[in-house]
Short mmCIF file of C-alpha atoms in Angstrom, two decimals:
data_model
loop_
_atom_site.label_atom_id
_atom_site.label_comp_id
_atom_site.label_asym_id
_atom_site.label_seq_id
_atom_site.Cartn_x
_atom_site.Cartn_y
_atom_site.Cartn_z
CA GLN A 196 -6.57 1.27 -18.00
CA VAL A 197 -6.28 2.28 -14.37
CA GLN A 198 -3.35 4.47 -13.40
CA LEU A 199 -2.23 4.45 -9.79
CA VAL A 200 0.12 6.99 -8.26
CA GLU A 201 1.74 6.30 -4.90
CA SER A 202 3.16 9.02 -2.71
CA GLY A 203 4.16 9.63 0.88
CA GLY A 204 7.32 7.59 1.07
CA GLY A 205 10.62 8.92 2.31
CA LEU A 206 13.17 8.72 5.07
CA VAL A 207 11.86 8.34 8.60
CA GLN A 208 13.52 7.55 11.90
CA PRO A 209 12.76 4.34 13.79
CA GLY A 210 9.58 4.78 15.80
CA GLY A 211 8.21 7.30 13.36
CA SER A 212 5.12 7.18 11.15
CA LEU A 213 4.28 7.56 7.50
CA ARG A 214 1.06 7.62 5.57
CA LEU A 215 1.33 6.34 2.03
CA SER A 216 -1.28 7.37 -0.52
CA CYS A 217 -2.42 5.69 -3.69
CA THR A 218 -4.45 7.98 -5.93
CA SER A 219 -6.21 7.40 -9.21
CA ALA A 220 -8.42 9.26 -11.62
CA THR A 221 -10.57 6.10 -11.62
CA ASP A 222 -13.24 5.40 -9.04
CA LEU A 223 -11.62 2.66 -6.97
CA SER A 224 -14.75 1.76 -5.01
CA PHE A 225 -15.31 -1.50 -6.86
CA TYR A 226 -11.68 -2.60 -6.80
CA THR A 227 -9.90 -4.73 -4.27
CA MET A 228 -7.01 -2.53 -3.23
CA LYS A 229 -3.77 -3.86 -1.83
CA TRP A 230 -0.43 -2.59 -0.69
CA TYR A 231 2.67 -4.69 -1.27
CA ARG A 232 6.28 -4.14 -0.38
CA GLN A 233 9.37 -5.36 -2.14
CA LEU A 234 13.05 -5.54 -1.30
CA PRO A 235 15.69 -5.75 -4.04
CA GLY A 236 15.94 -9.27 -5.38
CA GLU A 237 12.89 -10.47 -3.50
CA GLN A 238 9.25 -11.09 -4.37
CA ARG A 239 6.56 -8.62 -3.53
CA GLU A 240 4.97 -9.28 -0.17
CA LEU A 241 1.40 -8.39 0.76
CA VAL A 242 1.22 -5.71 3.43
CA ALA A 243 -2.50 -4.98 3.54
CA GLY A 244 -5.65 -5.43 1.52
CA SER A 245 -9.03 -3.72 1.37
CA GLY A 246 -12.01 -5.36 -0.27
CA SER A 247 -14.65 -3.37 -2.11
CA GLY A 248 -17.15 -4.37 0.58
CA GLY A 249 -15.05 -2.96 3.39
CA SER A 250 -13.12 -6.01 4.54
CA THR A 251 -9.45 -5.70 5.37
CA ASP A 252 -6.60 -8.14 5.76
CA TYR A 253 -2.97 -7.75 6.67
CA GLY A 254 0.24 -9.54 5.99
CA TYR A 255 1.20 -11.44 9.10
CA SER A 256 4.59 -9.89 9.54
CA VAL A 257 3.40 -6.28 9.65
CA LYS A 258 -0.24 -6.33 10.75
CA VAL A 259 0.32 -4.80 14.12
CA ARG A 260 1.73 -1.55 12.82
CA VAL A 261 -0.21 -0.72 9.64
CA THR A 262 -3.76 0.29 8.75
CA ILE A 263 -5.29 0.39 5.28
CA SER A 264 -8.15 2.75 4.57
CA ARG A 265 -9.98 4.38 1.68
CA ASP A 266 -11.36 7.79 0.90
CA PRO A 267 -13.73 7.26 -2.04
CA THR A 268 -14.32 10.98 -2.41
CA LYS A 269 -10.62 11.45 -3.16
CA LYS A 270 -10.23 8.18 -5.09
CA THR A 271 -7.40 7.41 -2.72
CA VAL A 272 -6.28 4.46 -0.64
CA TYR A 273 -4.00 4.98 2.33
CA LEU A 274 -1.54 2.90 4.25
CA GLN A 275 -0.86 4.30 7.68
CA MET A 276 2.32 2.92 9.18
CA ASN A 277 3.21 3.59 12.80
CA ASN A 278 6.12 2.73 15.03
CA LEU A 279 8.27 1.95 12.04
CA THR A 280 11.37 -0.17 12.29
CA PRO A 281 14.17 -0.72 9.77
CA GLU A 282 12.31 -3.92 8.76
CA HIS A 283 9.73 -1.71 7.08
CA SER A 284 12.25 -0.28 4.66
CA ALA A 285 11.22 -1.28 1.14
CA THR A 286 9.53 -0.06 -2.00
CA TYR A 287 5.78 -0.01 -1.47
CA TYR A 288 3.40 -0.66 -4.34
CA CYS A 289 -0.30 -0.09 -4.71
CA ASN A 290 -2.37 -2.71 -6.55
CA ALA A 291 -5.94 -2.51 -7.83
CA VAL A 292 -7.77 -5.70 -8.79
CA LEU A 293 -11.13 -6.12 -10.46
CA VAL A 294 -12.02 -9.59 -11.73
CA GLU A 295 -9.11 -10.59 -13.97
CA PHE A 296 -7.67 -7.09 -14.26
CA SER A 297 -4.76 -6.04 -12.08
CA TYR A 298 -3.03 -2.67 -12.08
CA TRP A 299 0.10 -1.48 -10.31
CA GLY A 300 1.56 1.84 -9.37
CA GLN A 301 5.19 2.78 -9.83
CA GLY A 302 6.05 2.37 -6.15
CA THR A 303 7.22 4.68 -3.40
CA GLN A 304 10.37 4.13 -1.39
CA VAL A 305 10.27 3.94 2.40
CA THR A 306 13.53 4.04 4.33
CA VAL A 307 13.56 3.69 8.10
CA SER A 308 16.90 4.70 9.49
CA SER A 309 18.46 6.85 12.16
#
C-alpha cells in the first residue's frame, strides 16, 4: 500500500504561484506520478504527469502555467503553478501508478481569488 500526502494548497490571488507537494514514505522512483484536479460534480482532469524514466506530459488546458518535478531524495513530487487564474481553483490530487496498481492522495484545495 502506498500512502500519498498532498500539501501546499490554499488561497492565492490571481497572478500568484503555488507549489503543491506529494510526499510518500515509499520510494516513488519507479512509479508514474500524476497530478489531477477536480471540481465539484465533475470528473478528475489530468494536470501533469511524470514517467519513471523522466518524461513529462501536461493536460492541454493548463500546460503553459504548470511544471511537474520530482525529488527522489525526499520521495516527493511537486507541481509548480505560476500565474494562477480563477480557472485553476480546484481540489488537486496526486496519483501514483505502477503496473496495475494505482494510489491516490486525499487532495489539497487550491482557491484562486482576489
